[in-house]
PDB file of C-alpha atoms in Angstrom:
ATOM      1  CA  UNK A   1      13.090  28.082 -11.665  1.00 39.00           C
ATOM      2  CA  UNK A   2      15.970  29.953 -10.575  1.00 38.00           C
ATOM      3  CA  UNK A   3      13.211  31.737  -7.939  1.00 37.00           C
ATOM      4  CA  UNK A   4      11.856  28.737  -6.496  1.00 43.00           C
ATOM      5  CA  UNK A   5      15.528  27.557  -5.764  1.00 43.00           C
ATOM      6  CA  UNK A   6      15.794  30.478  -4.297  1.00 38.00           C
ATOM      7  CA  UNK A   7      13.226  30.622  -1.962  1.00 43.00           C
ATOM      8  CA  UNK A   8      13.909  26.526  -1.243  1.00 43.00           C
ATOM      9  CA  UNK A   9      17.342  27.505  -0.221  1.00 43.00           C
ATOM     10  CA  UNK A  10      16.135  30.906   2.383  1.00 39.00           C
ATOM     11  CA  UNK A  11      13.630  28.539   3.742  1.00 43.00           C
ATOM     12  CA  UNK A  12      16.147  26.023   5.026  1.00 42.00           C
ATOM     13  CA  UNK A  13      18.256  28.907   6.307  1.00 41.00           C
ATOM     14  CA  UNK A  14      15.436  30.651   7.837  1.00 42.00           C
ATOM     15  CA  UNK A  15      14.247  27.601   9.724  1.00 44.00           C
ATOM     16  CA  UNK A  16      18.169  25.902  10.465  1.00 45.00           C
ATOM     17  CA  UNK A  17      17.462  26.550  14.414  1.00 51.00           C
ATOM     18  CA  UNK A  18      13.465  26.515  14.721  1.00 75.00           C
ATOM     19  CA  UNK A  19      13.046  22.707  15.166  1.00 94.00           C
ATOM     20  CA  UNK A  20       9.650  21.370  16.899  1.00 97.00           C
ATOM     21  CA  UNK A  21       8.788  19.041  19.869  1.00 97.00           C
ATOM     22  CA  UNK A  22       5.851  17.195  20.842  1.00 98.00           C
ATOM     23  CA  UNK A  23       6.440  18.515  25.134  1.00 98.00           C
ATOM     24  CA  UNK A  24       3.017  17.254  26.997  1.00 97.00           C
ATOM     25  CA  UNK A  25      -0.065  15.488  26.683  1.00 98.00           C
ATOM     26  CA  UNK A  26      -3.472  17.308  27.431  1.00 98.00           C
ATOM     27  CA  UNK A  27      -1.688  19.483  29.733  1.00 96.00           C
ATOM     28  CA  UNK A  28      -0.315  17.618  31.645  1.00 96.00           C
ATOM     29  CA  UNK A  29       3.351  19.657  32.492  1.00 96.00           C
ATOM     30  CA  UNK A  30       6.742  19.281  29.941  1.00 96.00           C
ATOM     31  CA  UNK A  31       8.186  15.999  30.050  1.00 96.00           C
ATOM     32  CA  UNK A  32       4.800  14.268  32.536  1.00 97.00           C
ATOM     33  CA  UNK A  33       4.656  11.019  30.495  1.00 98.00           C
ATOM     34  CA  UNK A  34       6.426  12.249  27.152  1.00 98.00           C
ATOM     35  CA  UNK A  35       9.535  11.496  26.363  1.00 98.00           C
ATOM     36  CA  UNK A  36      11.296  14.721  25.825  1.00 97.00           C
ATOM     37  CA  UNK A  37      14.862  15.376  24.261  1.00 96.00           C
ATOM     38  CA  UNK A  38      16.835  18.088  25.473  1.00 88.00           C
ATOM     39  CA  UNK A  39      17.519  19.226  21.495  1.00 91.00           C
ATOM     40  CA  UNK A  40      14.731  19.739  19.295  1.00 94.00           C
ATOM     41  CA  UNK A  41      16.845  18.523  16.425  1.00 94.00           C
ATOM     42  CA  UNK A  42      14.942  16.168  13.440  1.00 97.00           C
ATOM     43  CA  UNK A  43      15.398  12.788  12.398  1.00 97.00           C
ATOM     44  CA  UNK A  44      16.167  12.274   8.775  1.00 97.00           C
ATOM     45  CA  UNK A  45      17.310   8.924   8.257  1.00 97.00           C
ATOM     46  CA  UNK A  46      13.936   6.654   7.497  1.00 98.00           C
ATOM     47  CA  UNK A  47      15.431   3.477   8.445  1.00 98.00           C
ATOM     48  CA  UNK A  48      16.954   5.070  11.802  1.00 98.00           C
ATOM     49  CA  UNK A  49      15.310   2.942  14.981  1.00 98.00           C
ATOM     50  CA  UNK A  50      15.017   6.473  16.356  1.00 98.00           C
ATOM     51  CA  UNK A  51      12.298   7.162  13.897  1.00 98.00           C
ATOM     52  CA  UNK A  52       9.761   5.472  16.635  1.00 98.00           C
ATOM     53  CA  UNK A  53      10.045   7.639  19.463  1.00 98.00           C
ATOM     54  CA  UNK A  54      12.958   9.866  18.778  1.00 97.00           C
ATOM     55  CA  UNK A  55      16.699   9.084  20.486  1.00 95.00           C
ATOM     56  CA  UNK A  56      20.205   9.858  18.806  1.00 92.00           C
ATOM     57  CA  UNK A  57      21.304  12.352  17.899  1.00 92.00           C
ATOM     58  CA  UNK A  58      18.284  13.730  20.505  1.00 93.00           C
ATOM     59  CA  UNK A  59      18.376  11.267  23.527  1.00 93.00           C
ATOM     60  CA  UNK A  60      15.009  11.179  25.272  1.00 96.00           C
ATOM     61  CA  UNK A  61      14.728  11.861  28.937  1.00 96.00           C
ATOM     62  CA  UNK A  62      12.983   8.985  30.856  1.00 96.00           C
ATOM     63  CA  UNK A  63       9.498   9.720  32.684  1.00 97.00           C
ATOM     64  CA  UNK A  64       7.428   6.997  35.389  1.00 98.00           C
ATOM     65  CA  UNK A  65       3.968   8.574  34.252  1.00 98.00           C
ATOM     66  CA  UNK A  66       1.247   6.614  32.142  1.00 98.00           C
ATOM     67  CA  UNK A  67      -1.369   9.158  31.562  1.00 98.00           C
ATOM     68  CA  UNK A  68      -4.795   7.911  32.004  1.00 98.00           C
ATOM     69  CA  UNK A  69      -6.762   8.542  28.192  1.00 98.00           C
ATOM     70  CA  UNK A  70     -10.139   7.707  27.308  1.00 98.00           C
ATOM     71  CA  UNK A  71     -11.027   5.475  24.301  1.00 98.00           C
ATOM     72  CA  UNK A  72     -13.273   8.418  22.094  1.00 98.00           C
ATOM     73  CA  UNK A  73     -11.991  11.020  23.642  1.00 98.00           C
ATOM     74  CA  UNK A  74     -10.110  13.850  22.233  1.00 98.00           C
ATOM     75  CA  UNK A  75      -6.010  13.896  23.033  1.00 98.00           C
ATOM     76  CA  UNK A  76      -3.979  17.315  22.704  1.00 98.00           C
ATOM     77  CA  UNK A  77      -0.772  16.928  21.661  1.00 98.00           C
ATOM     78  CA  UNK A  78       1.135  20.696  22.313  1.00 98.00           C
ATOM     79  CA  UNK A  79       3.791  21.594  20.219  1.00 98.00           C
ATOM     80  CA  UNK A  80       6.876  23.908  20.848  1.00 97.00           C
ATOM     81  CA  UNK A  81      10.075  24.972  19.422  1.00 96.00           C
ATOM     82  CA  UNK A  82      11.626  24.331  22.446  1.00 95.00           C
ATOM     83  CA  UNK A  83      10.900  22.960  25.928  1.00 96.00           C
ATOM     84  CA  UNK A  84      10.425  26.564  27.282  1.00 95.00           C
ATOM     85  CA  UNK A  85       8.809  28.152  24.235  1.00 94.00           C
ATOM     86  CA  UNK A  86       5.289  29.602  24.577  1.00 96.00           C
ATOM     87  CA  UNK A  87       2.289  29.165  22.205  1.00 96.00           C
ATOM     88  CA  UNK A  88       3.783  31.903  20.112  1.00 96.00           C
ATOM     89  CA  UNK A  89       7.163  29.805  18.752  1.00 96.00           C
ATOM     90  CA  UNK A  90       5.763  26.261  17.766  1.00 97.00           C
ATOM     91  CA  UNK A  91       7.786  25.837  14.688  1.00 97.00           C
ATOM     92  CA  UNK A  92       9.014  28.146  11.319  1.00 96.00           C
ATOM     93  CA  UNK A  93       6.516  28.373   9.347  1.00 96.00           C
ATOM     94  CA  UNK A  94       8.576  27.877   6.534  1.00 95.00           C
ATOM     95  CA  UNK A  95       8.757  23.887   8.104  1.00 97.00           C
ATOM     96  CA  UNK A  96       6.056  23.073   5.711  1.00 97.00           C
ATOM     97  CA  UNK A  97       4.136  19.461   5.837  1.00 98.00           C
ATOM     98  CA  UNK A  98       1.854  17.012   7.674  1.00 98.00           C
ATOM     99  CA  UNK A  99       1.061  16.294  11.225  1.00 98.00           C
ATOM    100  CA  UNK A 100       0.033  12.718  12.125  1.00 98.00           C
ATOM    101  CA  UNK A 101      -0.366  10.863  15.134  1.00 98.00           C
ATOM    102  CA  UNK A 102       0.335   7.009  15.553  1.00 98.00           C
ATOM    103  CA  UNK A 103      -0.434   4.287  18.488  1.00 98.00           C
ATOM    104  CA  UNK A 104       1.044   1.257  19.625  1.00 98.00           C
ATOM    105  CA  UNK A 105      -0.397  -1.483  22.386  1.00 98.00           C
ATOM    106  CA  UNK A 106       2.608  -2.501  24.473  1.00 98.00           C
ATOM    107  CA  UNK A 107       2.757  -4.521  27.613  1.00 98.00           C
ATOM    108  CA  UNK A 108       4.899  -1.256  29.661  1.00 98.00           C
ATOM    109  CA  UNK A 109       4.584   1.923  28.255  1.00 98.00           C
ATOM    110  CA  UNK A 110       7.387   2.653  30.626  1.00 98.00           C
ATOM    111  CA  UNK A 111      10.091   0.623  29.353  1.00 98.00           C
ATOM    112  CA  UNK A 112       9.194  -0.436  25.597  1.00 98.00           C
ATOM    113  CA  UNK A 113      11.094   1.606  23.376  1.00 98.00           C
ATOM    114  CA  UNK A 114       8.739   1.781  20.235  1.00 98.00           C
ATOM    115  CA  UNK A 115      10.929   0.259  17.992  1.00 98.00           C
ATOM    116  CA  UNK A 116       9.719  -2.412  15.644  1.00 98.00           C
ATOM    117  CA  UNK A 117       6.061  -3.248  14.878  1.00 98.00           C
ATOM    118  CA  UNK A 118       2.873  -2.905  16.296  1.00 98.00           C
ATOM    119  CA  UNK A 119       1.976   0.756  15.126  1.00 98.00           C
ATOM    120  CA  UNK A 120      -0.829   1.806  13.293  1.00 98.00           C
ATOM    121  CA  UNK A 121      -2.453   5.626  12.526  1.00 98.00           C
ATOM    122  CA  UNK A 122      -4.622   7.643  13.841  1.00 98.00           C
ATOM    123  CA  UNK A 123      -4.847  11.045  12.676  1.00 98.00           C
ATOM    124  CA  UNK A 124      -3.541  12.925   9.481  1.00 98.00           C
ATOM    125  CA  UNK A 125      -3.361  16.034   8.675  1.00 98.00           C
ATOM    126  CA  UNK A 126      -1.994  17.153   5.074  1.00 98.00           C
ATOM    127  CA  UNK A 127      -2.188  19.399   2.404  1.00 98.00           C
ATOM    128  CA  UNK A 128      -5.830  20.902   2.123  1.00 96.00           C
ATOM    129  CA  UNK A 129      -6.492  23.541   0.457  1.00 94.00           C
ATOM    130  CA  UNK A 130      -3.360  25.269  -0.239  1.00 95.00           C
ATOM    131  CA  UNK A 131      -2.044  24.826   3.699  1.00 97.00           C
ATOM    132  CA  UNK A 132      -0.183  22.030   5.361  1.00 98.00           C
ATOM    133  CA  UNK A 133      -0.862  20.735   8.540  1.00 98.00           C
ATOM    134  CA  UNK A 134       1.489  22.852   9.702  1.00 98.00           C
ATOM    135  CA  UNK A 135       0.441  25.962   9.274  1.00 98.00           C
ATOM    136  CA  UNK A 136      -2.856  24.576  11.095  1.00 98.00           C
ATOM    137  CA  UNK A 137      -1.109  23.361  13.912  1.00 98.00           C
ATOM    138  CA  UNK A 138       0.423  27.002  14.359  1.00 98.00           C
ATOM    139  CA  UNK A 139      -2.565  28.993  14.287  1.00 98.00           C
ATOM    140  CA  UNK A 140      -3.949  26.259  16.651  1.00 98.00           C
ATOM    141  CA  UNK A 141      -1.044  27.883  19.086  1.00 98.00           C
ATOM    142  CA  UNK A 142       0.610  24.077  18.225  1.00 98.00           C
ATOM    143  CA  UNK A 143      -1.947  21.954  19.795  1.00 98.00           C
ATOM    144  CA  UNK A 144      -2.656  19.064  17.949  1.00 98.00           C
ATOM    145  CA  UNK A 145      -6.217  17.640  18.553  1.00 98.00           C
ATOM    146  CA  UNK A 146      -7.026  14.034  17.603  1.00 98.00           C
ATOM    147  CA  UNK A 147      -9.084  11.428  18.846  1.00 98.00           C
ATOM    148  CA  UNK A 148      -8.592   8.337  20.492  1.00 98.00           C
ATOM    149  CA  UNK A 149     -10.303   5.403  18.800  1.00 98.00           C
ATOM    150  CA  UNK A 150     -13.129   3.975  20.621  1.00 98.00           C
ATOM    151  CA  UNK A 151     -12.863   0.335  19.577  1.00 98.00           C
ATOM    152  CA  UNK A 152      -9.253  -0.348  20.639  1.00 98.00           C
ATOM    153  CA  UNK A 153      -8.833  -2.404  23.318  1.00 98.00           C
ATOM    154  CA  UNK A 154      -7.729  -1.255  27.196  1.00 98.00           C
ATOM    155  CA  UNK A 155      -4.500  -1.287  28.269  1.00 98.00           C
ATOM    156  CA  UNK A 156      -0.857   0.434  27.873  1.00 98.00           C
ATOM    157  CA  UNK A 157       0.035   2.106  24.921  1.00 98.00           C
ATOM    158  CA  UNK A 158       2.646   4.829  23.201  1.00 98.00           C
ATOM    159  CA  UNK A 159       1.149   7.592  21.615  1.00 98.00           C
ATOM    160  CA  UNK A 160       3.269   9.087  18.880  1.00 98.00           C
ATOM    161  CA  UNK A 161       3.054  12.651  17.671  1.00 98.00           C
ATOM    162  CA  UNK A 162       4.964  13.335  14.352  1.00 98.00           C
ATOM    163  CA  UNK A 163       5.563  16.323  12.353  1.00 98.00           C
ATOM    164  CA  UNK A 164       7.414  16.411   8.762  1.00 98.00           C
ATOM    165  CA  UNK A 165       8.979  19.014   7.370  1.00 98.00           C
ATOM    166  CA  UNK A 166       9.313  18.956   3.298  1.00 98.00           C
ATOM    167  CA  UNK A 167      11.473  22.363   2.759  1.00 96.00           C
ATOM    168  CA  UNK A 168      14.177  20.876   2.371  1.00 96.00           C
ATOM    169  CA  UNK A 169      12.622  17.495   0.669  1.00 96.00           C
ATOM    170  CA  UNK A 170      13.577  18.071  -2.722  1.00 96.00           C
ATOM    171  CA  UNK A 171      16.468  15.654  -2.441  1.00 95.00           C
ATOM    172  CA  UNK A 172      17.163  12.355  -0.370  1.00 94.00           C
ATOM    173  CA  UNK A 173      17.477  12.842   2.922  1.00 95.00           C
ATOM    174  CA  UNK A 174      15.895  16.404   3.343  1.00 97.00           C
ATOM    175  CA  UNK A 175      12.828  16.091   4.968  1.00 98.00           C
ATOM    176  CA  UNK A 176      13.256  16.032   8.309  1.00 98.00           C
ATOM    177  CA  UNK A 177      11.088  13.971  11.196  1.00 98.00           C
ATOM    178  CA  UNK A 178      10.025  15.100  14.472  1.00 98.00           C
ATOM    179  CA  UNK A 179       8.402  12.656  16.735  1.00 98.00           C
ATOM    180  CA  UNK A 180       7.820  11.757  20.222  1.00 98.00           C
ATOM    181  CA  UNK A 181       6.132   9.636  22.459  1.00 98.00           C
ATOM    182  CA  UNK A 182       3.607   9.920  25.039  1.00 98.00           C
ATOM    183  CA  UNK A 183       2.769   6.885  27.924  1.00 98.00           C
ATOM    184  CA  UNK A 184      -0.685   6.609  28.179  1.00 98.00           C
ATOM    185  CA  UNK A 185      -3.205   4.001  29.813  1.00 98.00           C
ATOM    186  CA  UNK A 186      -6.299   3.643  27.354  1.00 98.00           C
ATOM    187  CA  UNK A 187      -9.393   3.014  29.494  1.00 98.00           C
ATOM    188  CA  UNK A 188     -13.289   2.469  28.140  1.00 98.00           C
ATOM    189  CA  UNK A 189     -12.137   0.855  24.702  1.00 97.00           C
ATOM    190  CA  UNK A 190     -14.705  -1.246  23.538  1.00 97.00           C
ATOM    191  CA  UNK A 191     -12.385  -3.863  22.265  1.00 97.00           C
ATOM    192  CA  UNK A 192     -14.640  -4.677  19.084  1.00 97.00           C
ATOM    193  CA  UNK A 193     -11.497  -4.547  16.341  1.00 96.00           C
ATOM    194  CA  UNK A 194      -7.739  -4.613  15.990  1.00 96.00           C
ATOM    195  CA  UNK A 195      -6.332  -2.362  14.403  1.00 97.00           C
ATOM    196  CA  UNK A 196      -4.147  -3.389  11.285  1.00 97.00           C
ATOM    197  CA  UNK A 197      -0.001  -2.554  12.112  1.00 98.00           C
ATOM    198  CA  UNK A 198       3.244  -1.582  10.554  1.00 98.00           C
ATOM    199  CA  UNK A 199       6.496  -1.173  11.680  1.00 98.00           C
ATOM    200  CA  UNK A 200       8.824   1.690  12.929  1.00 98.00           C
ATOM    201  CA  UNK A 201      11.225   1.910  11.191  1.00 98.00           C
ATOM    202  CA  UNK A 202       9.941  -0.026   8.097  1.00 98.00           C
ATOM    203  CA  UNK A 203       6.945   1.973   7.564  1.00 98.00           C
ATOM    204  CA  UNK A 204       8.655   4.334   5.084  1.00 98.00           C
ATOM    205  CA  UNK A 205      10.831   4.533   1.983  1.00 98.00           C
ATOM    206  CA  UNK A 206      13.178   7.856   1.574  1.00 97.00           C
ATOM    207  CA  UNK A 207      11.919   7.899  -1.717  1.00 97.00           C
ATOM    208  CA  UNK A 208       7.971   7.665  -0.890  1.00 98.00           C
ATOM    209  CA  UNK A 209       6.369  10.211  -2.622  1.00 97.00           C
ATOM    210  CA  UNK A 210       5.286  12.057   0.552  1.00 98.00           C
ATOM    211  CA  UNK A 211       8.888  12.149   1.497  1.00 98.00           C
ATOM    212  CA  UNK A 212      11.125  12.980  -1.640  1.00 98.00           C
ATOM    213  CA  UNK A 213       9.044  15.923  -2.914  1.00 97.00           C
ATOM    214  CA  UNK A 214       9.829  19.342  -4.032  1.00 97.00           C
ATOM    215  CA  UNK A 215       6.923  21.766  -2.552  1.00 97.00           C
ATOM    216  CA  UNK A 216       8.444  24.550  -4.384  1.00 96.00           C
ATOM    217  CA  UNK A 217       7.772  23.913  -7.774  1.00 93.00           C
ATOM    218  CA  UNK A 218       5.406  22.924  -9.187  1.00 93.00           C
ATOM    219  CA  UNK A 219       3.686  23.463  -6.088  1.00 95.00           C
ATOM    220  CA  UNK A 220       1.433  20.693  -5.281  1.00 95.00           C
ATOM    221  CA  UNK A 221      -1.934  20.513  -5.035  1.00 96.00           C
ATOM    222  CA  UNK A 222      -2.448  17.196  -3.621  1.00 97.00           C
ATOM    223  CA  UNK A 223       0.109  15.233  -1.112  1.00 98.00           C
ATOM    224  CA  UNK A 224       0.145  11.585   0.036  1.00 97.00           C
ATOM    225  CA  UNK A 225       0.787  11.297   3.592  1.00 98.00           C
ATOM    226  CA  UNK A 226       3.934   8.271   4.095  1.00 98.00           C
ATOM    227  CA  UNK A 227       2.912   5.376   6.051  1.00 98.00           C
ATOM    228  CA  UNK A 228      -0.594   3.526   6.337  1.00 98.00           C
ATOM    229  CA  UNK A 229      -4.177   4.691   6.007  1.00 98.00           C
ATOM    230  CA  UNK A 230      -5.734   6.178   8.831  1.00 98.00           C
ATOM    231  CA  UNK A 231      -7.303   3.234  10.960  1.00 98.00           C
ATOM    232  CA  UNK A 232     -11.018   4.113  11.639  1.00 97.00           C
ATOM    233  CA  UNK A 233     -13.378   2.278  14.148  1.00 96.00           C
TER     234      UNK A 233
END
């Protein structure tokens, strides 16, 4: 017991400074139609309206581009401890926990700020068998590949990359939420459903159980993502 504190507390040391950010779409340049911060601090407060697209304590920088994304195609989301960090320094490993990836239709991808409702998921990436998301989207070189669902409909939409760390989620307020959002224009949807929504903040509890967990001890073998299901075409 006294061990697993232990390594809980030399995990949050180790990783105090190696934060994450979501920096380009599909390689597209740093800050080309994502909305980068400066600081690659978390969020931890669930019921902060920076929890949709990232802002205070990190303010965004503003970007003009909508990137042009094909419904069914495959989107890749790179990853990086900082805005100048190469494919070698994507996060601490010690950051443990899931990678998802969320959309929301919006008349200007320019100017809405992805608060409120109108979000659903697309991808999810856990615990499977014995690693994290994480640790796959490190040895990926921390590009996150998903895929753009075929039946939404055309138009303007945010694309938001999250990442959660649980080392420090062993009490209220210690996970810690990295997010941002990318401007894309959805073209070759089919149209043929609507995807179910939830709302940003709203979404999550600080106590869901994919939130307020201890991945130390016991460690878990199974782990429910927060937020809805996956939305499927």
């Amino acid at each position: 017991m006294k061990f697993t504190a232990a390594l809980a507390f030399a995990a949050a040391l180790s990783g105090a400074s190696a934060h994450t950010i979501f920096t380009q779409l599909n390689g597209n340049g740093v800050g080309n139609g994502v909305r980068d911060p400066s600081y690659d601090g978390p969020i931890t407060d669930v019921t902060s309206n920076s929890l949709a697209c990232n802002g205070d304590p990190n303010p965004t920088t503003a970007t003009s581009t909508v990137l042009n994304v094909a419904a069914g195609s495959t989107a890749q989301l790179t990853w990086r401890h900082t805005l100048t960090s190469d494919s070698t320094d994507v996060i601490d490993p010690s950051h443990k926990g899931p990678v998802m990836a969320y959309m929301k239709k919006v008349s200007s991808a320019t100017t809405d700020t992805g608060v409120g409702a109108g979000w659903f998921k697309i991808a999810e990436d856990g615990l499977s068998g014995g690693s994290w998301g994480v640790d796959r989207l490190i040895a990926a070189g921390g590009v996150q590949t998903i895929t753009i669902p075929s039946c939404i409909a055309n138009g303007q939409y945010l694309l938001r990359g999250e990442l959660i760390a649980l080392h420090g989620a062993s009490s209220s307020g210690g996970a810690q939420f990295y997010m941002e959002c990318a401007q894309i224009n959805v073209t070759g949807g089919s149209g043929a459903k609507t995807p179910a929504t939830v709302s940003l903040p709203g979404a999550y509890k600080a106590t869901d159980p994919g939130i307020l967990i201890n991945i130390y001890y016991p460690v878990p073998t199974t782990y429910t993502a927060p937020g809805p299901a996956v939305f499927k075409c």
